[in-house]
CSV table of C-alpha atoms in Angstrom, one decimal:
chain,number,residue,atom,x,y,z
A,1,UNK,CA,207.9,21.3,-26.2
A,2,UNK,CA,205.7,19.0,-23.9
A,3,UNK,CA,201.6,18.6,-24.4
A,4,UNK,CA,200.4,20.3,-21.6
A,5,UNK,CA,202.5,23.7,-22.1
A,6,UNK,CA,201.3,23.6,-25.7
A,7,UNK,CA,197.8,23.6,-24.4
A,8,UNK,CA,198.4,26.1,-22.4
A,9,UNK,CA,200.1,28.2,-25.2
A,10,UNK,CA,197.0,27.7,-27.6
A,11,UNK,CA,194.7,28.6,-25.3
A,12,UNK,CA,196.5,32.3,-24.6
A,13,UNK,CA,196.5,32.2,-28.3
A,14,UNK,CA,192.9,31.8,-28.2
A,15,UNK,CA,192.6,34.5,-25.6
A,16,UNK,CA,194.9,37.1,-27.4
A,17,UNK,CA,192.6,37.0,-30.6
A,18,UNK,CA,190.9,40.2,-31.5
A,19,UNK,CA,187.2,40.9,-30.8
A,20,UNK,CA,185.1,39.8,-33.3
A,21,UNK,CA,182.6,41.0,-35.0
A,22,UNK,CA,178.8,39.2,-35.3
A,23,UNK,CA,179.9,37.6,-38.4
A,24,UNK,CA,183.0,35.5,-36.1
A,25,UNK,CA,186.1,36.9,-35.2
A,26,UNK,CA,187.7,36.7,-38.9
A,27,UNK,CA,185.7,39.1,-41.5
A,28,UNK,CA,185.0,35.2,-43.6
A,29,UNK,CA,182.8,34.0,-40.6
A,30,UNK,CA,184.9,31.9,-39.2
A,31,UNK,CA,187.3,31.4,-36.1
A,32,UNK,CA,190.4,30.8,-37.3
A,33,UNK,CA,191.4,30.2,-41.0
A,34,UNK,CA,193.3,27.6,-39.8
A,35,UNK,CA,190.0,25.0,-40.0
A,36,UNK,CA,189.5,26.5,-43.5
A,37,UNK,CA,193.2,25.2,-44.3
A,38,UNK,CA,192.4,22.1,-43.1
A,39,UNK,CA,189.3,21.9,-45.1
A,40,UNK,CA,190.5,23.0,-48.2
A,41,UNK,CA,193.4,19.9,-47.4
A,42,UNK,CA,190.8,17.3,-47.2
A,43,UNK,CA,188.5,18.5,-49.9
A,44,UNK,CA,191.7,18.5,-52.5
A,45,UNK,CA,192.8,15.3,-52.0
A,46,UNK,CA,189.7,13.2,-51.5
A,47,UNK,CA,188.9,15.2,-55.0
A,48,UNK,CA,192.4,13.8,-56.3
A,49,UNK,CA,190.7,10.5,-55.1
A,50,UNK,CA,187.3,10.7,-56.2
A,51,UNK,CA,186.2,14.1,-58.5
A,52,UNK,CA,182.3,13.1,-57.2
A,53,UNK,CA,182.8,13.1,-53.5
A,54,UNK,CA,180.6,13.7,-51.2
A,55,UNK,CA,180.6,16.1,-48.3
A,56,UNK,CA,183.1,16.6,-46.0
A,57,UNK,CA,182.2,18.4,-42.6
A,58,UNK,CA,185.0,19.8,-40.3
A,59,UNK,CA,184.0,21.0,-36.7
A,60,UNK,CA,185.6,24.4,-35.8
A,61,UNK,CA,185.0,25.9,-32.1
A,62,UNK,CA,185.2,24.8,-29.2
A,63,UNK,CA,185.5,21.0,-30.3
A,64,UNK,CA,189.2,22.4,-32.1
A,65,UNK,CA,192.4,22.4,-30.8
A,66,UNK,CA,195.0,24.9,-32.3
A,67,UNK,CA,198.8,24.2,-30.7
A,68,UNK,CA,201.6,25.5,-31.8
A,69,UNK,CA,204.7,24.0,-32.4
A,70,UNK,CA,208.5,23.7,-33.7
A,71,UNK,CA,208.6,20.0,-35.0
A,72,UNK,CA,209.8,18.3,-39.0
A,73,UNK,CA,207.8,15.6,-40.7
A,74,UNK,CA,210.9,14.6,-42.9
A,75,UNK,CA,212.0,17.9,-44.1
A,76,UNK,CA,209.0,19.4,-43.5
A,77,UNK,CA,208.9,22.4,-41.4
A,78,UNK,CA,205.3,22.3,-38.9
A,79,UNK,CA,204.6,25.1,-37.1
A,80,UNK,CA,200.8,24.4,-36.5
A,81,UNK,CA,198.7,21.6,-35.4
A,82,UNK,CA,195.3,21.5,-35.4
A,83,UNK,CA,193.0,18.6,-33.8
A,84,UNK,CA,189.5,18.4,-34.0
A,85,UNK,CA,186.5,16.6,-35.3
A,86,UNK,CA,184.5,16.5,-38.6
A,87,UNK,CA,182.4,14.3,-40.8
A,88,UNK,CA,182.0,12.4,-44.2
A,89,UNK,CA,178.7,12.7,-45.1
A,90,UNK,CA,177.3,9.5,-47.6
A,91,UNK,CA,174.9,10.1,-50.6
A,92,UNK,CA,172.6,8.1,-48.2
A,93,UNK,CA,172.7,11.0,-46.1
A,94,UNK,CA,174.5,9.3,-43.6
A,95,UNK,CA,177.1,10.4,-41.4
A,96,UNK,CA,180.7,8.6,-40.7
A,97,UNK,CA,182.2,10.6,-37.7
A,98,UNK,CA,186.0,11.3,-37.9
A,99,UNK,CA,188.8,12.7,-35.3
A,100,UNK,CA,191.4,15.0,-37.8
A,101,UNK,CA,195.2,15.6,-36.9
A,102,UNK,CA,195.9,19.0,-39.7
A,103,UNK,CA,199.5,20.3,-39.8
A,104,UNK,CA,200.1,23.7,-41.2
A,105,UNK,CA,203.4,25.1,-42.2
A,106,UNK,CA,204.8,28.5,-41.0
A,107,UNK,CA,203.1,29.8,-43.9
A,108,UNK,CA,199.4,28.8,-42.3
A,109,UNK,CA,199.4,26.1,-45.2
A,110,UNK,CA,198.4,22.8,-44.8
A,111,UNK,CA,200.5,20.1,-46.0
A,112,UNK,CA,199.2,17.3,-44.0
A,113,UNK,CA,195.6,16.1,-42.8
A,114,UNK,CA,195.1,12.5,-41.4
A,115,UNK,CA,191.8,11.5,-40.0
A,116,UNK,CA,190.9,8.3,-37.9
A,117,UNK,CA,187.0,7.3,-38.4
A,118,UNK,CA,185.2,7.2,-35.3
A,119,UNK,CA,183.9,3.5,-34.1
A,120,UNK,CA,181.2,3.2,-31.8
A,121,UNK,CA,180.8,-0.3,-32.2
A,122,UNK,CA,184.4,-0.1,-30.6
A,123,UNK,CA,183.6,2.2,-27.5
A,124,UNK,CA,184.6,5.0,-29.3
A,125,UNK,CA,181.7,7.6,-29.7
A,126,UNK,CA,182.3,11.9,-30.4
A,127,UNK,CA,181.3,13.4,-26.5
A,128,UNK,CA,177.6,14.3,-26.5
A,129,UNK,CA,176.2,16.6,-28.3
A,130,UNK,CA,173.2,18.8,-28.7
A,131,UNK,CA,172.8,19.2,-32.9
A,132,UNK,CA,171.5,21.8,-34.7
A,133,UNK,CA,171.3,20.0,-37.7
A,134,UNK,CA,170.3,21.9,-41.5
A,135,UNK,CA,171.0,22.7,-45.1
A,136,UNK,CA,172.2,25.7,-47.2
A,137,UNK,CA,170.8,26.4,-50.3
A,138,UNK,CA,170.9,29.8,-53.4
A,139,UNK,CA,168.9,30.7,-55.8
A,140,UNK,CA,171.2,31.4,-58.9
A,141,UNK,CA,171.6,29.2,-61.0
A,142,UNK,CA,175.3,28.4,-61.1
A,143,UNK,CA,177.5,25.6,-59.8
A,144,UNK,CA,180.0,26.7,-57.6
A,145,UNK,CA,183.3,27.2,-58.2
A,146,UNK,CA,185.9,24.8,-57.4
A,147,UNK,CA,187.0,25.1,-54.0
A,148,UNK,CA,184.2,26.9,-52.9
A,149,UNK,CA,183.3,26.6,-48.9
A,150,UNK,CA,180.4,26.6,-46.5
A,151,UNK,CA,181.4,28.7,-43.0
A,152,UNK,CA,178.2,28.2,-40.4
A,153,UNK,CA,178.5,29.4,-36.8
A,154,UNK,CA,175.8,29.3,-34.1
A,155,UNK,CA,176.4,32.5,-32.0
A,156,UNK,CA,175.1,33.8,-28.9
A,157,UNK,CA,174.1,37.6,-29.6
A,158,UNK,CA,172.8,38.3,-26.2
A,159,UNK,CA,176.0,39.0,-24.7
A,160,UNK,CA,179.0,41.7,-26.8
A,161,UNK,CA,180.9,41.1,-28.3
A,162,UNK,CA,178.8,38.2,-29.5
A,163,UNK,CA,180.0,34.3,-28.4
A,164,UNK,CA,180.4,31.6,-31.1
A,165,UNK,CA,178.4,29.0,-29.5
A,166,UNK,CA,179.5,26.1,-32.2
A,167,UNK,CA,181.1,26.6,-36.2
A,168,UNK,CA,181.5,24.1,-39.2
A,169,UNK,CA,183.0,24.4,-42.0
A,170,UNK,CA,181.9,22.0,-45.0
A,171,UNK,CA,183.5,21.3,-48.4
A,172,UNK,CA,181.0,19.1,-51.0
A,173,UNK,CA,181.2,17.4,-54.1
A,174,UNK,CA,177.9,18.4,-54.5
A,175,UNK,CA,174.9,20.0,-55.4
A,176,UNK,CA,173.0,22.5,-53.4
A,177,UNK,CA,171.5,22.0,-50.9
A,178,UNK,CA,174.7,21.7,-48.4
A,179,UNK,CA,174.4,20.2,-45.2
A,180,UNK,CA,175.5,20.8,-42.1
A,181,UNK,CA,175.4,20.1,-38.1
A,182,UNK,CA,176.7,22.4,-35.6
A,183,UNK,CA,177.8,20.2,-32.5
A,184,UNK,CA,177.2,22.0,-29.1
A,185,UNK,CA,178.2,20.6,-25.5
A,186,UNK,CA,175.9,18.7,-24.4
A,187,UNK,CA,175.8,20.0,-20.6
A,188,UNK,CA,175.6,23.4,-22.1
A,189,UNK,CA,173.1,25.4,-21.0
A,190,UNK,CA,170.8,27.1,-23.4
A,191,UNK,CA,168.9,29.2,-21.1
A,192,UNK,CA,169.2,33.2,-21.3
A,193,UNK,CA,170.9,33.0,-24.2
A,194,UNK,CA,170.1,34.8,-27.4
A,195,UNK,CA,170.9,32.6,-30.5
A,196,UNK,CA,171.7,32.9,-34.3
A,197,UNK,CA,172.8,31.0,-37.3
A,198,UNK,CA,174.8,32.8,-39.7
A,199,UNK,CA,176.2,31.2,-42.8
A,200,UNK,CA,178.3,32.3,-46.3
A,201,UNK,CA,179.9,30.7,-49.5
A,202,UNK,CA,183.0,31.6,-49.4
A,203,UNK,CA,186.1,30.8,-52.2
A,204,UNK,CA,189.8,32.3,-51.8
A,205,UNK,CA,188.9,34.0,-48.5
A,206,UNK,CA,185.7,36.1,-51.2
A,207,UNK,CA,182.1,35.7,-50.4
A,208,UNK,CA,179.9,34.6,-52.9
A,209,UNK,CA,176.4,34.1,-50.9
A,210,UNK,CA,175.4,35.0,-47.7
A,211,UNK,CA,172.8,35.1,-45.0
A,212,UNK,CA,171.7,38.5,-45.1
A,213,UNK,CA,169.7,38.5,-41.9
A,214,UNK,CA,171.1,35.8,-39.2
A,215,UNK,CA,168.6,33.5,-38.6
A,216,UNK,CA,167.2,32.9,-34.8
A,217,UNK,CA,167.8,29.7,-33.4
A,218,UNK,CA,165.3,28.5,-30.3
A,219,UNK,CA,164.3,25.1,-28.9
A,220,UNK,CA,162.0,24.4,-31.2
A,221,UNK,CA,164.7,24.1,-34.1
A,222,UNK,CA,166.9,21.4,-32.4
A,223,UNK,CA,164.0,19.2,-33.4
A,224,UNK,CA,163.6,19.6,-37.1
A,225,UNK,CA,166.1,20.9,-39.8
A,226,UNK,CA,166.9,24.2,-40.3
A,227,UNK,CA,166.6,25.6,-44.1
A,228,UNK,CA,168.7,28.1,-45.4
A,229,UNK,CA,168.8,30.5,-48.5
A,230,UNK,CA,171.6,32.3,-48.9
A,231,UNK,CA,171.6,36.1,-51.0
A,232,UNK,CA,174.3,36.5,-53.6
A,233,UNK,CA,177.3,38.7,-51.8
A,234,UNK,CA,177.8,42.3,-53.2
A,235,UNK,CA,180.8,42.8,-55.8
A,236,UNK,CA,184.2,43.9,-53.7
A,237,UNK,CA,185.2,47.2,-54.5
A,238,UNK,CA,188.0,47.6,-57.2
């Protein structure tokens, strides 16, 4: 199947998604579980190589592309290819951006993740963007279980249903606060938009902590970090 046909298939799949609730298209606060599966793959691979790894950020919409395919890598059948951008955050606060390709099998499990570091000195760079940077913490004195991830979305609630303007899934090997950096296309007009940030810490599809009230974002927030404090989620019904 040619890439133009795959891209068209991806677009049709996106258009076919159901209307999203205020927290995003899926209850877990992301537009697609694919980005979470890919974050889990690179997170677990990195943890095995370096138990004290730092922070890995994967961008979702609008920087992520999901394509259905029927290919094989060796004996492994590949059903979905996810491409997008992300970054590694070092302990000194600096970030190394990358582009990634993530392969999912027919069960939706990520079986391969490959990243290429972006080198501005070689003329390579991420698309121009306006960035909403910030960090997330929570008040309870407890360590997050292995596999926990931060899901952050910037929503335009001036529309019904709300639009996802930008989103990110973050895996961290450090303690809180956990940083995030939501990238908006530079040419996107913010006039007339009612922007809010939502965030939650999730492990195995269960929300541990969440931002109970979405945090409004103004033009002033584009010049300073947005600090969010999450509250413990209600225990799931048994």
